[in-house]
Short mmCIF file of C-alpha atoms in Angstrom, two decimals:
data_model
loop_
_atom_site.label_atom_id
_atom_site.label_comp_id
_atom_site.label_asym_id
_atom_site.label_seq_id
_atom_site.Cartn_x
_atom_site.Cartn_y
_atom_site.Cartn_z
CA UNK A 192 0.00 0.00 0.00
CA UNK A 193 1.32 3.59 -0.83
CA UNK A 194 2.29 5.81 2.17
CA UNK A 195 -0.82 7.98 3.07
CA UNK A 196 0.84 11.24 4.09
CA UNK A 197 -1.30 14.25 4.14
CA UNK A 198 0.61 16.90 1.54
CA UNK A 199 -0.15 20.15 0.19
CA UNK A 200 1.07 19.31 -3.48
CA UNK A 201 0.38 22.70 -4.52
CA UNK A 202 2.38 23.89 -1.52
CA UNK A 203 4.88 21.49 -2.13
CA UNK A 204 4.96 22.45 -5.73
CA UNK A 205 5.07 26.14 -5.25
CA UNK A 206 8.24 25.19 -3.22
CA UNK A 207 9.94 23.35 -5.45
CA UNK A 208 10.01 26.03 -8.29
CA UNK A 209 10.84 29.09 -5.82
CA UNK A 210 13.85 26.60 -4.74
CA UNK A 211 14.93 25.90 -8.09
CA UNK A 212 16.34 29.87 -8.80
CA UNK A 213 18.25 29.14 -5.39
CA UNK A 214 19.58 25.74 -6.35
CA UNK A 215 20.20 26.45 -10.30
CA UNK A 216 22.39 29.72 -9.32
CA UNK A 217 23.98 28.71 -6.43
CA UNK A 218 27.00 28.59 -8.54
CA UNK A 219 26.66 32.01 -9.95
CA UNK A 220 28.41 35.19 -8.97
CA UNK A 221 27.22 37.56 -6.55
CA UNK A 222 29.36 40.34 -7.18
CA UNK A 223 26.55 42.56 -7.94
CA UNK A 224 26.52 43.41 -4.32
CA UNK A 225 25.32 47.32 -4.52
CA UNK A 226 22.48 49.30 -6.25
CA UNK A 227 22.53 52.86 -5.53
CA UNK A 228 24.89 52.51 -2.55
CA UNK A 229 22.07 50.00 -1.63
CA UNK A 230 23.71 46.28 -0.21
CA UNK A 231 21.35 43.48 -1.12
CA UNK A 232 21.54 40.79 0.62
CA UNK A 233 19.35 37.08 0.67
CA UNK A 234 18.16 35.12 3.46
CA UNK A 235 17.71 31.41 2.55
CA UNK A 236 15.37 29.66 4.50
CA UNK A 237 15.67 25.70 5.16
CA UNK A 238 12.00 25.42 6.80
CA UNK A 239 8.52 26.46 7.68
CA UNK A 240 6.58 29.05 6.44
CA UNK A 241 6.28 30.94 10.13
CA UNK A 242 9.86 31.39 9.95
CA UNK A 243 9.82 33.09 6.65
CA UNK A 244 6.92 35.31 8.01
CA UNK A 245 9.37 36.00 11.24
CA UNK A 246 12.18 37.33 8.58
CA UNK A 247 9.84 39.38 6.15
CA UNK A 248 7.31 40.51 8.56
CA UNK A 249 9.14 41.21 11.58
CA UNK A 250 13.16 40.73 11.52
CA UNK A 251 13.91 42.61 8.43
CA UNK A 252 11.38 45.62 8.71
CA UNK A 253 12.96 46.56 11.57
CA UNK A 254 16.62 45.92 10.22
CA UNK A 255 16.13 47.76 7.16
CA UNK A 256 14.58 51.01 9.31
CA UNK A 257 17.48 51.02 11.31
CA UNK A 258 19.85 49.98 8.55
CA UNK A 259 18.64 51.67 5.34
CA UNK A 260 21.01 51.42 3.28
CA UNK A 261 20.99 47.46 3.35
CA UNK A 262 18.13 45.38 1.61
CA UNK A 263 17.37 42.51 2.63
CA UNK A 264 15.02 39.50 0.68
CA UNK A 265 13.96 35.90 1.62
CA UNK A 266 13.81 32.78 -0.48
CA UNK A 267 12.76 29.07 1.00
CA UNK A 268 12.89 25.99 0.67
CA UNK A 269 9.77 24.72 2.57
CA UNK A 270 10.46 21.80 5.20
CA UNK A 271 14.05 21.90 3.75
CA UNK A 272 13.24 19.19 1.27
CA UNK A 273 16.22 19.67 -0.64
CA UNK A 274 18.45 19.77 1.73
CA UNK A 275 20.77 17.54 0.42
CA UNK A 276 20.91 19.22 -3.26
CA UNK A 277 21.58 22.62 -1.09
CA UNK A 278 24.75 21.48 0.32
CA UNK A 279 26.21 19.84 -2.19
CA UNK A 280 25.15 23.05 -4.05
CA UNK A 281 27.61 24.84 -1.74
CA UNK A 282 29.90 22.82 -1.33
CA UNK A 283 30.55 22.74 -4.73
CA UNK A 284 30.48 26.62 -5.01
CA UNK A 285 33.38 27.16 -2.24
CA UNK A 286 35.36 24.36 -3.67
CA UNK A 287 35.70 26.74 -6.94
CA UNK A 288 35.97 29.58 -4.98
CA UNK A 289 32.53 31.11 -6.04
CA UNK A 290 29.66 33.10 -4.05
CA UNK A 291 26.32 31.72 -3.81
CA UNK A 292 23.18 33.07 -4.45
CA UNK A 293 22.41 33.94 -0.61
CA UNK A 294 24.19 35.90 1.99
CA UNK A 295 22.49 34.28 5.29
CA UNK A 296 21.16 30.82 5.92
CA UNK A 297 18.77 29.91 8.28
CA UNK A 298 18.97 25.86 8.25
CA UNK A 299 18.86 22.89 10.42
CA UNK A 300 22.01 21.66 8.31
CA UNK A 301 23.92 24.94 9.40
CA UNK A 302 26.18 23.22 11.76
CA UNK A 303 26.84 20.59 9.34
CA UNK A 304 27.72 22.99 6.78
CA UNK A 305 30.05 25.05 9.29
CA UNK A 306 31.90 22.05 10.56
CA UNK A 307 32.63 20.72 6.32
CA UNK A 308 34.06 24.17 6.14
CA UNK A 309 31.55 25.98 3.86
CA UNK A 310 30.58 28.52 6.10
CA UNK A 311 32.97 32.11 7.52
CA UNK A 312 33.97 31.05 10.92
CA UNK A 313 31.97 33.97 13.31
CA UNK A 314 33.16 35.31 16.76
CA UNK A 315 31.91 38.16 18.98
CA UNK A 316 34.66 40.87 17.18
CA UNK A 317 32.25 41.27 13.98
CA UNK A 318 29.17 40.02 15.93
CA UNK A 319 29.36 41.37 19.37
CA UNK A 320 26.00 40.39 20.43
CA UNK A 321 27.49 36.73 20.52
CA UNK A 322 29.29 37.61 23.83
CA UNK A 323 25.70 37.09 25.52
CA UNK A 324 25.05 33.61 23.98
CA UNK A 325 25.76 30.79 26.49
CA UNK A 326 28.80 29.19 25.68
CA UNK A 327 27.21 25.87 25.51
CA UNK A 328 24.50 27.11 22.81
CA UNK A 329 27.23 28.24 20.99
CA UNK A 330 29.13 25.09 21.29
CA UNK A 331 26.30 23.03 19.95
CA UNK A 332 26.63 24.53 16.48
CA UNK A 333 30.38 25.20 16.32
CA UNK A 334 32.53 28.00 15.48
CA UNK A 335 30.31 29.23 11.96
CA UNK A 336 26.64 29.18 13.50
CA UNK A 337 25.14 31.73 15.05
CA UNK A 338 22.65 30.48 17.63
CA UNK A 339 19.52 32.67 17.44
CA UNK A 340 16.47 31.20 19.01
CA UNK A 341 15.30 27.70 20.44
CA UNK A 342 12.68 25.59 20.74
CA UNK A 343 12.01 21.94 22.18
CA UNK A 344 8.92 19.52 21.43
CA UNK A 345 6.29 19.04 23.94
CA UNK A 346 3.38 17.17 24.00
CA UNK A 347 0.38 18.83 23.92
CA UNK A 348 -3.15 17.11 24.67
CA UNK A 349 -6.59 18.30 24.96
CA UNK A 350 -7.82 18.69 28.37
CA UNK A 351 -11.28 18.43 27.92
CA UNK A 352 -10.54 15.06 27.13
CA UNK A 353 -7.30 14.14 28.67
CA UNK A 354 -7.51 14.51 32.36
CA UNK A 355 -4.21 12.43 32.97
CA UNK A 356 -1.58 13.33 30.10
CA UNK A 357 1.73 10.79 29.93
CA UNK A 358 4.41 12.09 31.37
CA UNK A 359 7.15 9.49 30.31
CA UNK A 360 7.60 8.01 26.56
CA UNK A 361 6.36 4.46 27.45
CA UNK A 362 3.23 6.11 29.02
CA UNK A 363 2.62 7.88 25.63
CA UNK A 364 3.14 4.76 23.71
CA UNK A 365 0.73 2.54 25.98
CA UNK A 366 -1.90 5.98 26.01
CA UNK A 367 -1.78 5.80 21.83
CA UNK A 368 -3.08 1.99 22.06
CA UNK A 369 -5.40 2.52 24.25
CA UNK A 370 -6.93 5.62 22.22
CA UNK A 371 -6.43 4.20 18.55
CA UNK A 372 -7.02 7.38 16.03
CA UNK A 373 -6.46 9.91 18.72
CA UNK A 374 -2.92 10.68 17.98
CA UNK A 375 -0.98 12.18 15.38
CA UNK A 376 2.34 12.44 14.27
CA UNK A 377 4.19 14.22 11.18
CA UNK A 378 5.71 12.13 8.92
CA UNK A 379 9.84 12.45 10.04
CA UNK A 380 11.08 14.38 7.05
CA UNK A 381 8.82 17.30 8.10
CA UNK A 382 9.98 17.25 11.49
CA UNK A 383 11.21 14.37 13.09
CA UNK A 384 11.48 14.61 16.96
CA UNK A 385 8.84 11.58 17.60
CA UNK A 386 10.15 8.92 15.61
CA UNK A 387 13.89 10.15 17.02
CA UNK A 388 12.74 9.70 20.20
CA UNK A 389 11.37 6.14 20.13
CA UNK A 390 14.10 5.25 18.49
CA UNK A 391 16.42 6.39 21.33
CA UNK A 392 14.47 5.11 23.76
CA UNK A 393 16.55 1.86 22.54
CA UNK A 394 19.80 3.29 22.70
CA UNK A 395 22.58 3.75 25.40
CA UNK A 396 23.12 6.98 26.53
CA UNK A 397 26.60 6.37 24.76
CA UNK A 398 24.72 5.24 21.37
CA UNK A 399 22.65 8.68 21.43
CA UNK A 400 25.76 10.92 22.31
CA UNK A 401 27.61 9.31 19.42
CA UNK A 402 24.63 10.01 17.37
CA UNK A 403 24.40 13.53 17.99
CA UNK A 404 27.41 14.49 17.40
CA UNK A 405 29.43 12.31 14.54
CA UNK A 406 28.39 9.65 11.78
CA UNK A 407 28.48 6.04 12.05
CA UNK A 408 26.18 4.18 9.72
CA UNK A 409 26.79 0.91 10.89
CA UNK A 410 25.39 2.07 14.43
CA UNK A 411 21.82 2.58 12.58
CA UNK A 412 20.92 -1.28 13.23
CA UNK A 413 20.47 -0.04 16.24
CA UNK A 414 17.33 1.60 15.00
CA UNK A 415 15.27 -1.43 14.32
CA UNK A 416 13.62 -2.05 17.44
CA UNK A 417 12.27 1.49 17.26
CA UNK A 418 11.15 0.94 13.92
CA UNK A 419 9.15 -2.06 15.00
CA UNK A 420 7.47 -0.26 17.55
CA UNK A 421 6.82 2.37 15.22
CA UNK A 422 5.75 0.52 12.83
CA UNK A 423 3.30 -1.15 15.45
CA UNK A 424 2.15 1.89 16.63
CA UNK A 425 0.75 2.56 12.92
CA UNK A 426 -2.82 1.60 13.02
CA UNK A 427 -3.58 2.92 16.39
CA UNK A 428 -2.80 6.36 14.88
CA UNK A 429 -4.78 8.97 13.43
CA UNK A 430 -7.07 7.49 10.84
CA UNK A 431 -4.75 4.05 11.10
CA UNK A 432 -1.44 5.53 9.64
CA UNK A 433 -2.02 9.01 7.63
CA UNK A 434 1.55 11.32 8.61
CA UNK A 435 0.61 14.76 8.30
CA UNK A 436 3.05 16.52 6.26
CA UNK A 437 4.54 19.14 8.75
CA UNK A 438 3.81 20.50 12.44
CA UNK A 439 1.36 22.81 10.77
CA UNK A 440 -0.79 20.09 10.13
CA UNK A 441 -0.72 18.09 13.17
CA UNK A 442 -1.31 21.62 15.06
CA UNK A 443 -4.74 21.76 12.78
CA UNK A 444 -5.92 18.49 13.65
CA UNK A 445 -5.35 19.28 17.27
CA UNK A 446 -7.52 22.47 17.09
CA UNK A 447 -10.05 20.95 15.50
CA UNK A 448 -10.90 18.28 17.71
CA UNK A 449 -9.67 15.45 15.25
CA UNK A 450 -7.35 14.27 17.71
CA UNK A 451 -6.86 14.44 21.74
CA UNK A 452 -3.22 14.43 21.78
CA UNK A 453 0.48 15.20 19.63
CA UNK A 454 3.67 16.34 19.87
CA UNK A 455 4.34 19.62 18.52
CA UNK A 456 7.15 22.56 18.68
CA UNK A 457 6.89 24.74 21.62
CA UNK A 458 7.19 27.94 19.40
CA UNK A 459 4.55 26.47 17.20
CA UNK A 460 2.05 25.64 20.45
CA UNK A 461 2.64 29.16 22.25
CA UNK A 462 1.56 30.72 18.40
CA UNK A 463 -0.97 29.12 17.72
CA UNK A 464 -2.72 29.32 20.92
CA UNK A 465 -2.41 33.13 20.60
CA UNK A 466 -3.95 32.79 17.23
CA UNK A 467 -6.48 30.84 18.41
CA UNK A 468 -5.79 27.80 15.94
CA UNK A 469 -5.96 25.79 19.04
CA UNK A 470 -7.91 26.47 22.55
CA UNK A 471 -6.95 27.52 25.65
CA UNK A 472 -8.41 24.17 26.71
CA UNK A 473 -4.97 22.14 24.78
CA UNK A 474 -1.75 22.32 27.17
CA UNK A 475 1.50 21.24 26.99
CA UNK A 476 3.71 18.81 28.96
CA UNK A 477 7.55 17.55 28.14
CA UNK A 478 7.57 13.82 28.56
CA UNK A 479 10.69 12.32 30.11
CA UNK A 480 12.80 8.54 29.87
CA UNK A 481 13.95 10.26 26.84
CA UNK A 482 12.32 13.75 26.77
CA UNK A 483 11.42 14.81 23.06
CA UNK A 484 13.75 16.47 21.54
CA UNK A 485 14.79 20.23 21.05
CA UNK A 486 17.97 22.62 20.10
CA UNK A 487 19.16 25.99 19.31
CA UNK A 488 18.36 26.80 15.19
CA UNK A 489 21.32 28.25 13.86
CA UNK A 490 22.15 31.21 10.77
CA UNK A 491 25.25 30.96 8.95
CA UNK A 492 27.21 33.09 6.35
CA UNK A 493 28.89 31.39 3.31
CA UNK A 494 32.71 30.76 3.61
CA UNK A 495 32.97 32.62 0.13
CA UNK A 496 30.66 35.90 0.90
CA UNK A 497 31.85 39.43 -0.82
CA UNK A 498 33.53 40.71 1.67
CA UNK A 499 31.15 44.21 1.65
CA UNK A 500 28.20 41.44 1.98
CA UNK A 501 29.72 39.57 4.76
CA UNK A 502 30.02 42.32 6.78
CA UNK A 503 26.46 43.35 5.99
CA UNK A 504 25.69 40.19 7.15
CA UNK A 505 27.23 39.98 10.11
CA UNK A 506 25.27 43.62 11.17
CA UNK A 507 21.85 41.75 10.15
CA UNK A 508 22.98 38.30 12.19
CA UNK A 509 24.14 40.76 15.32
CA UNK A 510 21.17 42.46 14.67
CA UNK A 511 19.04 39.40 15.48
CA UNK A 512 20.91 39.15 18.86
CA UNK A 513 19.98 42.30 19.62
CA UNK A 514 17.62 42.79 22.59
CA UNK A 515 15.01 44.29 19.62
CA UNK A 516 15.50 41.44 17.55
CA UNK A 517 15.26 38.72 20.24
CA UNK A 518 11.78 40.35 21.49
CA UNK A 519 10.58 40.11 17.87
CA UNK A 520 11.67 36.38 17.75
CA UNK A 521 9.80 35.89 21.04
CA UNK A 522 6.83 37.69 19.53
CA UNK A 523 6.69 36.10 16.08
CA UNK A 524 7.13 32.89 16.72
CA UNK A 525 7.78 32.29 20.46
CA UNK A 526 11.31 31.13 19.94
CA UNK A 527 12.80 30.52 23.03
CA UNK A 528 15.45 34.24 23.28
CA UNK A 529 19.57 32.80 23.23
CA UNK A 530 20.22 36.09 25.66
CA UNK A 531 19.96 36.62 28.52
CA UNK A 532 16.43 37.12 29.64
CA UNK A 533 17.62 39.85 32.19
CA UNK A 534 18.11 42.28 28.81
CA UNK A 535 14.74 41.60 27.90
CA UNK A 536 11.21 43.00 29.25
CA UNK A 537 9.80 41.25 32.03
CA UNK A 538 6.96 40.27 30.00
CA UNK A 539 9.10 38.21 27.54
CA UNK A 540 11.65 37.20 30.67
CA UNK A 541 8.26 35.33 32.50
CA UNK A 542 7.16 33.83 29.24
CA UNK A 543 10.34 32.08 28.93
CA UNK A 544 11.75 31.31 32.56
CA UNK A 545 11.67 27.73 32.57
CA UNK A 546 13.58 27.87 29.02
CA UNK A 547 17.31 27.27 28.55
CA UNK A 548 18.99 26.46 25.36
CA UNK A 549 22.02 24.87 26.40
CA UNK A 550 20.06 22.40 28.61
CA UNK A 551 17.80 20.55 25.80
CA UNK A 552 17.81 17.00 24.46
CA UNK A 553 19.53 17.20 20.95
CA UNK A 554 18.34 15.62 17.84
CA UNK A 555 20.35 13.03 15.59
CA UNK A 556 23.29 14.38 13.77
CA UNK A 557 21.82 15.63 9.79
CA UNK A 558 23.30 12.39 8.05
CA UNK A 559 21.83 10.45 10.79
CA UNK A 560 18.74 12.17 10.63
CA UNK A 561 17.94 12.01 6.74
CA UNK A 562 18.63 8.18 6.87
CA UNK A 563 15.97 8.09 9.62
CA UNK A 564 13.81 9.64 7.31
CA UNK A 565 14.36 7.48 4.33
CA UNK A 566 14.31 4.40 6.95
CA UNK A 567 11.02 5.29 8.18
CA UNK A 568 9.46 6.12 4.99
CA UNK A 569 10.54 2.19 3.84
CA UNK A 570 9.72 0.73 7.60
CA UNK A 571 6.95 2.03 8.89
CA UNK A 572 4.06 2.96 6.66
CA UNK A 573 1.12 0.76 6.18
#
């Protein structure tokens, strides 16, 4: 039977051609770097649309007003579906020495990226806001990523309905059984926290640490025990196995009463309560024996950036640690602020008190993770 995984083709479509002027000129020059004593400079986005909105709505108006002689433009790559052809895309332009079509890149492959060498190592002399990022934040990207918000996955359920949530993974696991077509999940290559986390909940601390930080294929047999259970797991899910294609999704299903109970991105919880997508009635818990999973996201500048345009980068990155540009991060799409919350109002401090970065359960390393997306795609649907 075919995988049934709920997907906005025209979405999905719409994505794949606004990509393909990224991908296709990622080679090409971008010398052009002034128009008018105007610096242009690109923002490619690896990921949802919310964080586009948070750049062209909210981070670069306020840039640009306080910066106006530096433009600044978006282009995505929705869910980061081509990932892969990105890098390589890269990697092949600083091998020849070349700029790329983008100046700032805000991607869950960032770190990767840095740590093959295709990013501009960054330190606190050309962005000084760095200084108040907590070393260990840092450290979880390396020396090219710029830590600038957070989030973790927490399980939210509806209350009306759910008077005793889990609280540990095998509690979760035994609730979904017992409440067949009341849970949902996104399919991993959209965001893949759940299926990570049953799959560590097989692993040695040792086996997880290893897999968070390097790349050993041969330790993915290690996997197959999750995949069972996941794979198990399928027909007490919502509608008997249908994956919703991104958080989004899931999140809809939740406010709509179609389900009782998912896990979902903190940012995208405390937003969409405030929209009202989903009521006041859904909370959220964090799980435990392993928690789901969570991390700094990262923005990095390419290793072979104009010099002018590097620099201009670096203001826009520093500007983003800014106290400003934290608060609009906070307010656009509740990412957890990678400052101190003592340089930001009170009312942002409170929201996030219980929040720290450098304290949350990291995902699989990016090779890692895209073979546990191709693994579960051939394991586990029906």
């Amino acid at each position: 039977m075919k995988t049934r995984v709920l997907a906005g083709l025209a979405i999905a479509a719409a994505a794949t051609v606004a990509l393909s002027g990224c991908v296709q000129s990622a080679n090409a020059s971008n010398a052009a770097d002034t128009s008018g004593g105007t610096t242009n400079l690109t923002v490619f986005i690896s990921g949802d649309t919310n964080v586009q909105d948070l750049w062209d709505k909210s981070l670069i108006p306020a840039f640009e007003k306080a910066n106006p002689k530096i433009h600044v433009s978006t282009s995505i790559d929705l869910h980061g579906e081509h990932d892969a052809q990105t890098q390589a895309n890269l990697a092949t332009a600083v091998k020849a020495g070349k700029s790329v079509a983008y100046d700032l890149v805000d991607a869950g492959f960032v770190s990767t990226a840095g740590k093959a060498g295709l990013l501009s190592t960054v330190s606190d002399s050309t962005i000084p806001n760095l200084k108040d990022v907590p070393e260990a934040t840092k450290q979880q990207g390396g020396d090219s990523a710029i830590p600038y918000r957070a989030s973790s996955v927490l399980l939210a359920y509806d209350s009306s309905k759910v008077t005793d949530p889990p609280e540990t993974l095998d509690d979760l696991l035994a609730w979904i059984k017992s409440n067949p077509g009341q849970f949902a999940y996104n399919s991993p290559s959209s965001g893949g926290s759940f299926v990570a986390t049953v799959l560590a909940k097989y692993l040695t601390a040792d086996e997880q640490a290893t897999m968070q930080t390097t790349y050993d294929k041969s330790l993915e047999s290690k996997w197959d025990k999750g995949f069972a259970a996941l794979k198990d797991l399928g027909p007490s899910t919502y509608q008997k196995g249908v994956y919703p294609n991104g958080n989004d999704q899931v999140v809809q299903l939740l406010g709509s009463g179609q389900i009782a109970m998912a896990p979902v991105w903190s940012d995208q919880f405390i937003t969409s309560q405030k929209t009202g997508v989903i009521p006041k009635t859904v909370k959220a818990i964090q799980i435990t024996d392993p928690s789901f999973t969570g991390s700094a996201s990262f923005l990095g500048i390419p290793k072979t950036e104009p010099k002018a345009k590097k620099a201009a980068a670096e203001q826009l990155a520093d500007f983003v640690l800014s106290s400003k540009g934290q608060q609009l991060v906070a307010s656009a799409v509740s990412g957890y602020p990678v400052i101190p919350l003592d340089s930001l109002p009170a009312s942002v401090a409170e929201q996030f008190a219980d929040a720290n970065p450098s304290q949350l359960r990291l995902g699989f390393q990016s090779d890692f993770a895209a073979d546990m997306n191709a693994a579960w795609d051939a394991k586990v649907p029906q």
